[in-house]
Each structure stands twice: as C-alpha cells, then as structure tokens.
Coordinates of C-alpha atoms in Angstrom, one line a residue:
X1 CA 151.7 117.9 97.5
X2 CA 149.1 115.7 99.2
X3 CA 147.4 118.6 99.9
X4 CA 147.1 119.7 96.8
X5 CA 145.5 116.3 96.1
X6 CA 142.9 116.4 98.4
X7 CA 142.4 119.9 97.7
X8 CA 141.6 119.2 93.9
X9 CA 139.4 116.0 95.0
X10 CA 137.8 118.3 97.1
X11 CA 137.1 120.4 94.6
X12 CA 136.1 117.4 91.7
X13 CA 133.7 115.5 94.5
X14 CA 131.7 119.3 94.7
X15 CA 131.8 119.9 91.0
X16 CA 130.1 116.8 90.3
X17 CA 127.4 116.8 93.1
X18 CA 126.4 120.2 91.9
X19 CA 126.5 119.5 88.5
X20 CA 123.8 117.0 89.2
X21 CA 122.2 119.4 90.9
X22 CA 122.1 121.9 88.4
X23 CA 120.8 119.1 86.0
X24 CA 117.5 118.4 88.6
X25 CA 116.8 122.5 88.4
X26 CA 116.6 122.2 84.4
X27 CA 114.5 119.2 84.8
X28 CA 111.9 120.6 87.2
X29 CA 111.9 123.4 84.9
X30 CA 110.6 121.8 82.0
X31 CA 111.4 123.4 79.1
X32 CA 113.3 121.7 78.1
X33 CA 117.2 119.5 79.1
X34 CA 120.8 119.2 78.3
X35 CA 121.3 116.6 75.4
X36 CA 121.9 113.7 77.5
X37 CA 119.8 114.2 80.0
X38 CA 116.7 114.3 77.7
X39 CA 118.2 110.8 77.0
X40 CA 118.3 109.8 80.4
X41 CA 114.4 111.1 80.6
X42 CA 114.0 109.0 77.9
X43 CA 115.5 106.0 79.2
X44 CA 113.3 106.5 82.5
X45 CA 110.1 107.0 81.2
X46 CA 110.5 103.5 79.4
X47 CA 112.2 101.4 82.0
X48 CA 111.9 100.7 85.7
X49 CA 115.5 102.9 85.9
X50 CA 114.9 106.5 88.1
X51 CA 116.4 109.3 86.3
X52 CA 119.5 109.1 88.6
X53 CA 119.8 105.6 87.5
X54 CA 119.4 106.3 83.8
X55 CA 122.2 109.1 84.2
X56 CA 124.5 106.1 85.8
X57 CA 123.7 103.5 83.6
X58 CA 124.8 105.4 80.1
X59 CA 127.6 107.2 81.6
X60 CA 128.8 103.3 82.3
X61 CA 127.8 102.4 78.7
X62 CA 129.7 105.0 77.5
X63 CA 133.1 104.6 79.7
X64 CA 132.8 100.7 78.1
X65 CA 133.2 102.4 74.5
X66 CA 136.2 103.6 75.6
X67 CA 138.1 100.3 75.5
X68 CA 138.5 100.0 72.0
X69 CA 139.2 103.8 71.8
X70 CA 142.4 103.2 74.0
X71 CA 141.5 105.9 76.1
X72 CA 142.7 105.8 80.0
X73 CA 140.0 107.0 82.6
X74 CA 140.9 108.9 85.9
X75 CA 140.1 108.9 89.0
X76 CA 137.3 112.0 87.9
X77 CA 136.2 109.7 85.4
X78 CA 135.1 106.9 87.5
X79 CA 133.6 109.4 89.9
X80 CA 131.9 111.3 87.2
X81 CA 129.9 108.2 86.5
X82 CA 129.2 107.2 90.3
X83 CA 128.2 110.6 91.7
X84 CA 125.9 113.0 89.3
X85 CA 123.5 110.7 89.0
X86 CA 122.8 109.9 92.4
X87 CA 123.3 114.0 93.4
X88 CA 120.5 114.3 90.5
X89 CA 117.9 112.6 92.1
X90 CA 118.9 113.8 95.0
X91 CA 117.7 117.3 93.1
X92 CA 114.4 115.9 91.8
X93 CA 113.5 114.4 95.6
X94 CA 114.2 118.0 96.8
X95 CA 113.0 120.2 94.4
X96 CA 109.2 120.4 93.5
X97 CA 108.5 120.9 89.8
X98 CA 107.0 124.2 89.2
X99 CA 104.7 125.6 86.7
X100 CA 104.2 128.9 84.7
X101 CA 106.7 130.4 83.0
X102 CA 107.8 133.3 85.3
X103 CA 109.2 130.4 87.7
X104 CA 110.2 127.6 85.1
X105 CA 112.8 130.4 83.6
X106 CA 114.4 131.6 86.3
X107 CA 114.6 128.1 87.9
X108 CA 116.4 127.0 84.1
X109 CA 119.0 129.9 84.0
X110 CA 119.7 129.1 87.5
X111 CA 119.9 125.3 87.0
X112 CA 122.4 126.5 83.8
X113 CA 124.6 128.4 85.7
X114 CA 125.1 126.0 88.3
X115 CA 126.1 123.3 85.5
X116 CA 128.9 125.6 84.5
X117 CA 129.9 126.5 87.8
X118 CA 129.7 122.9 88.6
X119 CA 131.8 122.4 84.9
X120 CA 134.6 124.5 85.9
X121 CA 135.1 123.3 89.6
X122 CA 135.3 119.2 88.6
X123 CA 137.1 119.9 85.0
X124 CA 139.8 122.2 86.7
X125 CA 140.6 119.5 89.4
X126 CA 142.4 117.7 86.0
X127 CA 141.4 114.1 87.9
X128 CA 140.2 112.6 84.7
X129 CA 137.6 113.9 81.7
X130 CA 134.0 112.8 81.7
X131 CA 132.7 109.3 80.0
X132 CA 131.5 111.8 77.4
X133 CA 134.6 114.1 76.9
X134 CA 136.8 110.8 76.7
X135 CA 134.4 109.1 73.7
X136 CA 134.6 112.2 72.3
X137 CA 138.3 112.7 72.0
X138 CA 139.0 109.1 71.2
X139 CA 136.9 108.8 68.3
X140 CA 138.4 112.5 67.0
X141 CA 141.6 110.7 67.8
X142 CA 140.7 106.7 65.8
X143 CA 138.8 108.8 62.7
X144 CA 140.4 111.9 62.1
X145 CA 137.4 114.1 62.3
X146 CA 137.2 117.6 63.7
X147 CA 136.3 117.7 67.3
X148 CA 133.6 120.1 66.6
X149 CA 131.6 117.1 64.1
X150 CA 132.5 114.1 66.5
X151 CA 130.5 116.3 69.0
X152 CA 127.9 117.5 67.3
X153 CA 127.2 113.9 65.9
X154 CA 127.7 112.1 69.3
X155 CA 125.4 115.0 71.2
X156 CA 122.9 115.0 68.5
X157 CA 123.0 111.2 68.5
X158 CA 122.2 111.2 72.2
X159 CA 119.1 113.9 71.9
X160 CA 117.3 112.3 68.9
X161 CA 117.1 108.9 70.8
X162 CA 116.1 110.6 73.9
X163 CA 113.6 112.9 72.2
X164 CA 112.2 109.6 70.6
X165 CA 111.8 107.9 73.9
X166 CA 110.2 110.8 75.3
X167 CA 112.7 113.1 76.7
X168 CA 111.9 117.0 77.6
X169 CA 112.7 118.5 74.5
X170 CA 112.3 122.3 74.2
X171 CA 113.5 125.6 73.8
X172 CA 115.5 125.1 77.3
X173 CA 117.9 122.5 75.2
X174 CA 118.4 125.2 72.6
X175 CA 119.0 127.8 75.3
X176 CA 121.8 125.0 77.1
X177 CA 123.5 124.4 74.0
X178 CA 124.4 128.1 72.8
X179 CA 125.6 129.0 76.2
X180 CA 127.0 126.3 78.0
X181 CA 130.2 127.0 76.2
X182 CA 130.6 130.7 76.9
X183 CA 129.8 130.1 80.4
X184 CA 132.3 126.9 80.8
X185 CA 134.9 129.0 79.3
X186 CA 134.6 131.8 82.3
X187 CA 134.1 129.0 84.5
X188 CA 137.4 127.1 83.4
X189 CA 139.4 130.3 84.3
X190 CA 137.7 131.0 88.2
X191 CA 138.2 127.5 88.7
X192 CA 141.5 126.7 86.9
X193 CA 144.3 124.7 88.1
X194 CA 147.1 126.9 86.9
X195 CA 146.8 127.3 82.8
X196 CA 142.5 126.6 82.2
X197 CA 142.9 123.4 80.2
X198 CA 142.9 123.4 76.6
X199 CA 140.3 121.5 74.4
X200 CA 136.7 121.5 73.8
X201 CA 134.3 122.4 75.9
X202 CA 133.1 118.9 78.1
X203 CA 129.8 117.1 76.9
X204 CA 130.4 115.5 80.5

C-alpha cells in the first residue's frame, strides 16, 4: 500500500511539472493559449507578477472560492497550485520563442500533447482535482446547472478577462479547446488508476 502511494505521487508530482511545461511550449508558440493561461498572460503583462506567478496566484484565488462551495481539496490540489506554475516558467526560461509558422505549429501541437499526457498522468493519480475542476463541480453542485454550462461560463469567463488584459488570443485557443478533450480522454485510460475516472474533462 505505501507503495502504491508513492507510486501515484510519483506519478501526480510529473503530471503537473509537465503540464506546465506543455503550457511554456503553447506560449512560445504564439498563436495563441489555453483559457487560463491567456488570463495569466493577461495578469502578467499588467502587473509586476511573472507568468509563473500569475498561474500561482489565480489558481490560489480560485482554491479560496472553494470554501463556500464546501468542496474538500487533496493533496493534488494543493500541489496543483504550488508546482505548474513554477515548472511553467521554468518552460519560458528554457525555451526561446520562435517565429514563423512552420516552427510555431509544430511547437503548439507538441506543447498540446504534452498537456494531455501531463492531464492523464496527474488526474489518474486520484490525489485531488484541480482549483479549476473543484470550482467547477461545486458550483454544478450549489446551482443545479449542467456541468457542460458551469464550464463553458467559468472558462469563457476566464478568457474574456484575459483577452481584455492582453492575453495571446488566437487560433491556438480554438485549436486547445476542440481537442484537449479527445486527447484527455485517451490519456485518462494509459494513465488510469484502475477504472479512468468519470466526470468532465479537467479545466485544471
């Protein structure tokens, strides 16, 4: 059994570090972010925050909410918080940004499929859901609303601010939000604990 523990930690500490990873590839590619992180570039280019930072500080803002949702983090929850942010500027120190399209594509899909790879390793460790996942099943849960509409509102919520503030809006968001979902899903069952968990898809 303690095995097993460590062996899903294991597995939840590299999840998240290469999810932020994956998130520093779509960035440098620049065509274009994940919902929240075109808030996060938001937040940066209008406070001292780094990207990193930004990426820390809502995912803490959004954990708060959860109190009067009566939700319960995890372990992967507080972790979730604490380590993609830093692992994404890790990404942006390493990675120079690149220009034209025949490199900004190929560095996108790869940054993509690391996310879902990344998705599948830290959601199948069951430690705990994302800040994100947890807001978004607590407010299905206090309103009655279909999963699929507290989503789409909380998500699109997230990239209108962003895209106001400044955040890299483009046809790389579009791209991210048709097929993170099909790729999560394959992800979920390499990566799996036993049964893949049921549910939406994580926002993160």
């Amino acid at each position: 059994m303690p095995s097993s523990i460590f062996r899903r930690l294991a597995q939840l500490i590299a999840g998240l570090f290469l999810y932020g990873l994956g998130i520093s590839m779509m960035v440098r590619a620049s065509i274009g972010v994940a919902p929240w992180d075109v808030l996060s570039q938001g937040i940066a280019a209008n406070s001292p925050l780094s990207f990193g930072m930004a990426t820390n500080a809502i995912g803490a803002l959004v954990l708060l909410l959860w109190w009067p949702l009566r939700q319960k983090p995890g372990i992967g929850t507080v972790l979730n918080v604490l380590l993609i942010g830093p692992s994404a500027q890790f990404g942006l120190w390493l990675l120079p940004a690149v220009d034209g399209l025949w490199l900004q594509v190929p560095l996108f899909a790869a940054g993509l499929l690391l996310v879902a790879l990344a998705t599948g390793l830290y959601i199948g460790a069951r430690l705990g859901p994302g800040p994100r996942d947890g807001l978004m099943t607590g407010l299905h849960a206090r309103t009655g609303w279909p999963i699929w509409q507290v989503r789409s509102l909380i998500e699109g919520g997230a990239l209108l601010v962003g895209w106001l503030l400044g955040g890299d809006v483009g046809l790389g968001t579009l791209a991210f939000a048709l097929l993170i979902g099909p790729l999560c899903g394959m992800t979920l069952g390499w990566f799996g604990i036993g049964k893949v968990p049921s549910g939406p898809l994580p926002a993160r």
